[in-house]
XYZ file of C-alpha atoms in Angstrom:
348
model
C 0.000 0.000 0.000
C 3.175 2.285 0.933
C 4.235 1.560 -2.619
C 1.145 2.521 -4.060
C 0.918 5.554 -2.337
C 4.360 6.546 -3.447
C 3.842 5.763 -6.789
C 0.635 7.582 -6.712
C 2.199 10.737 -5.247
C 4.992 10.886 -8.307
C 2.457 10.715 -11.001
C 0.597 13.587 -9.588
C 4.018 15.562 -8.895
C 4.959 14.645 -13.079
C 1.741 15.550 -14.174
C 1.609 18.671 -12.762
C 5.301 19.313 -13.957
C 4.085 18.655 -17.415
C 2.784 22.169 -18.700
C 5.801 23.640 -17.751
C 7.980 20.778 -19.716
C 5.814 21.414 -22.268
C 5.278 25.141 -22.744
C 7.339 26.074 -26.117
C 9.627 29.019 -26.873
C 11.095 30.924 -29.526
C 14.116 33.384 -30.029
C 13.990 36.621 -31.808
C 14.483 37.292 -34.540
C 11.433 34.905 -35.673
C 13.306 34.426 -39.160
C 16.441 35.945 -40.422
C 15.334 38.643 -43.033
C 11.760 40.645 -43.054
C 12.379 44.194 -43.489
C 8.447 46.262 -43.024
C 6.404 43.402 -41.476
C 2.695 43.017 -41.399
C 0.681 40.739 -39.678
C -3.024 40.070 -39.984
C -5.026 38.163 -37.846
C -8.045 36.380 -39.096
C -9.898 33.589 -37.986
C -7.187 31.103 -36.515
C -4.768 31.795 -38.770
C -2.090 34.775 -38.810
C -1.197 35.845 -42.290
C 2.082 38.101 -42.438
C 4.186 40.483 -45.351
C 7.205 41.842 -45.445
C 9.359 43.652 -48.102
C 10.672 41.742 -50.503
C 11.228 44.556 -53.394
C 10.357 42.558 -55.777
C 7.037 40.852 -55.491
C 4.398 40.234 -52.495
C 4.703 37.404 -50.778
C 2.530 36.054 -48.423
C 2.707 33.724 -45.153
C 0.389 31.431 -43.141
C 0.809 30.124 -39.640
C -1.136 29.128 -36.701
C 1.552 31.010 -34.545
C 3.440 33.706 -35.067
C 6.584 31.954 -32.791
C 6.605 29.359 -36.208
C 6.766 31.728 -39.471
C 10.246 30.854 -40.013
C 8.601 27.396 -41.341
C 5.433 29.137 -42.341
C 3.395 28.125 -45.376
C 4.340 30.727 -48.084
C 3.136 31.955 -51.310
C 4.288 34.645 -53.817
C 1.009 36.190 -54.602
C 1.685 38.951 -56.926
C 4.990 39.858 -58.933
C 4.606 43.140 -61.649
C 5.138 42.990 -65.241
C 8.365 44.667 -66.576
C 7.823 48.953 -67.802
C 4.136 48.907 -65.416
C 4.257 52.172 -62.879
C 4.376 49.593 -60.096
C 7.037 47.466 -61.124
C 10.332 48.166 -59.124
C 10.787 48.823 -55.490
C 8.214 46.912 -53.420
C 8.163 48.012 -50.148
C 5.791 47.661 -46.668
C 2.944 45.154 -48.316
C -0.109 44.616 -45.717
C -2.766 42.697 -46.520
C -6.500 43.464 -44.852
C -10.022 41.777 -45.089
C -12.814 44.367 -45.800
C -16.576 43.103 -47.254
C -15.755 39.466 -47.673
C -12.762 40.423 -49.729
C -8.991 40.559 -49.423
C -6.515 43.885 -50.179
C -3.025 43.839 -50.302
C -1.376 47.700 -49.802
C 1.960 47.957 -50.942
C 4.145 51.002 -52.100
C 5.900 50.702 -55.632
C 7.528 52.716 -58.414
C 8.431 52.094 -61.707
C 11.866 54.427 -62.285
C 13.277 55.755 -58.426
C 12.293 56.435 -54.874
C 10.917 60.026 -56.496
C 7.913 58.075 -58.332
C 6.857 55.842 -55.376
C 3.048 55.506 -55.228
C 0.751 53.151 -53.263
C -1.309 50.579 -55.196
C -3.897 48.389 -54.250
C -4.451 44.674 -55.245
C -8.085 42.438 -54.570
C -8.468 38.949 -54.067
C -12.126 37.784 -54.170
C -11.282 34.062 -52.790
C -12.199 32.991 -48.904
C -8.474 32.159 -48.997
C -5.729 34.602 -49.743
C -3.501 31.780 -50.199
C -5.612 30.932 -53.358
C -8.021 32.938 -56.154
C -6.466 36.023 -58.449
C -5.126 39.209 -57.231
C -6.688 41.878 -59.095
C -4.369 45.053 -59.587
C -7.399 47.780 -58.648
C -4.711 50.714 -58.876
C -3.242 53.144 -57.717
C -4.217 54.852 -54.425
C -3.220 58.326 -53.375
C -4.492 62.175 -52.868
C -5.765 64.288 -55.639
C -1.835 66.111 -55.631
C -0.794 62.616 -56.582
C 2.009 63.348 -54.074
C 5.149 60.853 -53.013
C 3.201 58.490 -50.397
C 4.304 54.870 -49.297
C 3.408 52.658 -46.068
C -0.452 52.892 -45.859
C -2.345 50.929 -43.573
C -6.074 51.117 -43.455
C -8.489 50.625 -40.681
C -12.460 50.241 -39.941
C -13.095 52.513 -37.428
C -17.236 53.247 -36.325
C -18.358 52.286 -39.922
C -15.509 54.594 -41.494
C -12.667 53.439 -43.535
C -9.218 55.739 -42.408
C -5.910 55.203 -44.417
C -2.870 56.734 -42.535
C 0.336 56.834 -44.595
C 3.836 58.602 -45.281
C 4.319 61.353 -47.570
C 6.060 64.390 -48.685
C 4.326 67.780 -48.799
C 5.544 69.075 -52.188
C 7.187 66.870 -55.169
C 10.507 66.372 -53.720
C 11.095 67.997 -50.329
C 12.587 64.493 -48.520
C 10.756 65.390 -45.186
C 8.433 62.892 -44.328
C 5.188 63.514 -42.608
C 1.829 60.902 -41.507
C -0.965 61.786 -43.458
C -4.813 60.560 -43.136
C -7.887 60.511 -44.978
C -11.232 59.015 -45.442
C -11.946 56.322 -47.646
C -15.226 56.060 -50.188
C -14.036 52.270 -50.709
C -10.627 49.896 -49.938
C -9.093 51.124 -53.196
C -10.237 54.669 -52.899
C -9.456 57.940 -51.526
C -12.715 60.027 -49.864
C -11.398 64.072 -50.086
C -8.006 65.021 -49.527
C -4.973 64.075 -47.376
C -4.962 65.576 -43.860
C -1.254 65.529 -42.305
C -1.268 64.526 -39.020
C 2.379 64.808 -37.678
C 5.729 65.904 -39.054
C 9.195 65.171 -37.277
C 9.516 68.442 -35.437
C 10.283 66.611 -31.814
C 14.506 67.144 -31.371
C 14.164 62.757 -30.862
C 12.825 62.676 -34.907
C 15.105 64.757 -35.667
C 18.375 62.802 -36.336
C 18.608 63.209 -39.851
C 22.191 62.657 -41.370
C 22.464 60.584 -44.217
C 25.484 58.610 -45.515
C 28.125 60.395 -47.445
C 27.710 58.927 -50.720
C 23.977 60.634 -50.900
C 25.346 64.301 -50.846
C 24.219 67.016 -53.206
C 26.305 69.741 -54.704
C 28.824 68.938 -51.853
C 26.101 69.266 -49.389
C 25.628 66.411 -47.275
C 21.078 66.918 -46.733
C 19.277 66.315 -43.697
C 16.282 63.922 -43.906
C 13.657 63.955 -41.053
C 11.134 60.776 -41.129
C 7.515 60.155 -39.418
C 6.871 56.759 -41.840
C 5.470 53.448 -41.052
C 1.886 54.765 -39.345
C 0.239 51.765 -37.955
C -3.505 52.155 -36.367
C -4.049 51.008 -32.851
C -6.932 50.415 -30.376
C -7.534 49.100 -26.897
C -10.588 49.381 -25.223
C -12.301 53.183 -26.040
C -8.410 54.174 -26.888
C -7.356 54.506 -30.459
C -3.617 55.225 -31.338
C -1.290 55.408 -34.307
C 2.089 54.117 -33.726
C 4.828 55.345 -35.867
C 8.630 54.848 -36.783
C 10.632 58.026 -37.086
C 14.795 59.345 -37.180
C 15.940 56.775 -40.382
C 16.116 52.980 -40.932
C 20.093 53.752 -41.365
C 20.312 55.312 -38.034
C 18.640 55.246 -34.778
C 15.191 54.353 -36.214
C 12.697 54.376 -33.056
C 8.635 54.244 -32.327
C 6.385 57.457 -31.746
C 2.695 57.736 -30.778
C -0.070 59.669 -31.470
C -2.976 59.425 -29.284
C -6.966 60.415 -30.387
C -8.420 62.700 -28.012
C -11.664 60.944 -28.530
C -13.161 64.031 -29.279
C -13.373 65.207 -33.239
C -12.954 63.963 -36.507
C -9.943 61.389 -36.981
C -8.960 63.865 -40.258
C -8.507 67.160 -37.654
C -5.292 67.192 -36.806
C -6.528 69.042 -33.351
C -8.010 65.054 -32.432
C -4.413 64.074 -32.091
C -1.805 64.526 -29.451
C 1.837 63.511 -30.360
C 3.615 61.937 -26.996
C 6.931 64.165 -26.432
C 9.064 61.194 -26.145
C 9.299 58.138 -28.287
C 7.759 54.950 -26.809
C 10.416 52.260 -27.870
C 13.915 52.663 -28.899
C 16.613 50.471 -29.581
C 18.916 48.021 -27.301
C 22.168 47.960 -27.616
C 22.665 45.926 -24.554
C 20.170 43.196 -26.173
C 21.327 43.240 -29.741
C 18.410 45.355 -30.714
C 19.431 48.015 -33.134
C 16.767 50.641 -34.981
C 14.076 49.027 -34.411
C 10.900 50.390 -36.296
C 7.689 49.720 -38.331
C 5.549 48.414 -35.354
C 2.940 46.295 -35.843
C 0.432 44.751 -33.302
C -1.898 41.193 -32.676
C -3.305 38.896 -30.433
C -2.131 35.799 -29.203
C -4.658 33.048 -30.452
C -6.384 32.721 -26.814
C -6.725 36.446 -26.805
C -5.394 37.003 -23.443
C -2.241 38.741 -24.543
C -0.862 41.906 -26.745
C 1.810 41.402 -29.052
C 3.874 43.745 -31.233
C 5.921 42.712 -34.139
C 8.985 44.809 -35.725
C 12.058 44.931 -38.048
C 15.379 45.618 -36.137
C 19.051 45.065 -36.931
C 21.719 42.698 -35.606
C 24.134 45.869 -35.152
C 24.478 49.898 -35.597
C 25.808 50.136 -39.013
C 23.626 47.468 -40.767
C 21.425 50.153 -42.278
C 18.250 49.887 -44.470
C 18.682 46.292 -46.189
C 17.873 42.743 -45.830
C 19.176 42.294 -42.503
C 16.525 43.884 -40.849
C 14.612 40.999 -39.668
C 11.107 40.762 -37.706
C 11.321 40.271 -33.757
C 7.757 39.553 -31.906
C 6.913 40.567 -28.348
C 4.481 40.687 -25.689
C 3.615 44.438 -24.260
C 1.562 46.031 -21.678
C -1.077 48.928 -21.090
C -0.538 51.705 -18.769
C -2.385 53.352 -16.428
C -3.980 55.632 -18.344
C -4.149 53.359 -21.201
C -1.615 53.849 -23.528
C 0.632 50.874 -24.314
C 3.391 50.486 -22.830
C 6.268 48.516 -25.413
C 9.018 47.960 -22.643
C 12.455 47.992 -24.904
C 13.223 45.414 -27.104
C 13.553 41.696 -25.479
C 16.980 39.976 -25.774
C 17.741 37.575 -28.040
C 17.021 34.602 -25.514
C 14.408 32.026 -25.429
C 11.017 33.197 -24.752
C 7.185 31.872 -24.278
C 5.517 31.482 -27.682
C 2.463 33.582 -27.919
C -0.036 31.466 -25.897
C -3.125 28.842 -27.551
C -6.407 28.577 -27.177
């Protein structure tokens, strides 16, 4: 009977051990390249984008902690001498009406004729069906714009995006507007923030890029990615440059006004994440956000670099992390985790 009892007590003691034995973890980066990622959650599945340059490409997984072996599909790549054919950049895909739209910023010459186009995909699966090139997105000045991301807010479709005020003026501001459908602008552009904080302001660009033996200065607000928790809507956004200390601003709705007044907005006077050195986190930028598949936790997703001089290319790669709310219900991103194992996002 002592036996018994003994042998009784270590099952118990193993079975409770067992969730913790069990519980899985990942490592940042969650695969080694991703530059601009996007991540959409619908039903159970998560489907994520990231610049590629040359085509959109599009993932699957049940978890965000497994995209490195993802299910993956090229979904659209441009014909040769179209106005969208070079320079793919920041692709997010959304689910409005039963249907699916891919936003992603393109030219067809330089960085001067960048534009943001929009492709629809009629199938219940995104993986499958034709994407449908609707066209070309953007204000009636048909000014420089890339990075939109759209959002349903109270019935209303709201794009937010980065532009330039004139033709070629290299300062990049967030701009918002209304929107009559998912491929269509409804009135004009409404700019929302510039980078006129001293923290957006680090502008230096490498030496090769100087002008008439002028080395410029180029101040960035890009990457504006809606937010809401609760009654609290937000836009996060990257700002300084990708090649140097690239970092995470906020702009909070007062609740009170029309999203297009730029009065509804407050800009926080500090940035909300910036990079880790002491982790091996370097510019990180282009924020995005989700929900673990049980709901119970917030999770953001963005690019950063493996060191200070990698710059704007490939080795910007997508790191995932849980975050909290404060007080007064703003989130609150921590700083970048290290690059140590860490809980997956939890399951139902």
């Amino acid at each position: 009977m002592r036996c018994l009892r003994f042998l009784l007590i270590f099952v118990l003691l193993i079975a409770s051990a067992c969730p913790l034995l069990a519980q899985r973890t990942f490592t940042n980066p969650i695969k080694p390249s991703g530059p601009d990622p996007w991540v959409l959650q619908q039903g159970e599945w998560y489907y994520y984008t990231n610049t590629t340059g040359a085509n959109v490409t599009l993932w699957r997984t049940r978890n965000m902690a497994d995209l490195a072996t993802a299910e993956r599909k090229t979904i659209f790549v441009p014909s040769t001498g179209q106005p969208f054919s070079r320079d793919l950049w920041a692709p997010e895909i959304h689910y409005f009406d039963n249907k699916w739209y891919v936003y992603v910023s393109a030219d067809s010459l330089n960085n001067l004729s960048h534009r943001v186009w929009v492709l629809e995909n009629t199938s219940p699966d995104p993986m499958q069906g034709e994407w449908v090139m609707k066209g070309k997105i953007g204000d009636k000045g048909d000014h420089w714009a890339i990075d939109m991301s759209v959002m349903e807010y109270k019935g209303q479709l709201y794009a937010a995006w980065s532009g330039w005020e004139g033709p070629t003026n290299g300062r990049q501001d967030i701009f918002i507007a209304k929107l009559k459908n998912p491929w269509t602008l409804d009135g004009d552009r409404v700019k929302l923030s510039q980078p006129d904080q001293p923290w957006e302001q680090h502008g230096d660009v490498p030496q090769e890029w100087q002008r008439n033996g002028e080395i410029p200065k180029i101040y960035v607000n890009e990457g504006p990615e809606f937010l809401q928790h609760d009654d609290k809507l937000f836009i996060v956004y990257s700002a300084n440059a990708c090649w140097l200390d690239y970092c995470l601003g906020l702009l909070t709705y007062t609740g009170q006004g029309d999203l297009t007044d730029p009065r509804s907005w407050i800009k926080s006077k500090n940035p909300v994440f910036v990079q880790a050195p002491e982790n091996g986190v370097w510019a990180p930028g282009h924020g995005g956000f989700f929900k673990s598949a049980d709901g119970k936790q917030d999770w953001m997703i963005y690019h950063a670099n493996p060191s200070a001089t990698d710059g704007c290319g490939n080795k910007r790669a997508p790191h995932i992390q849980p975050f909290t709310w404060n007080a007064d219900g703003t989130p609150n991103f921590g700083k970048p985790a290290p690059k140590t194992p860490m809980p997956i996002p939890s399951e139902k």
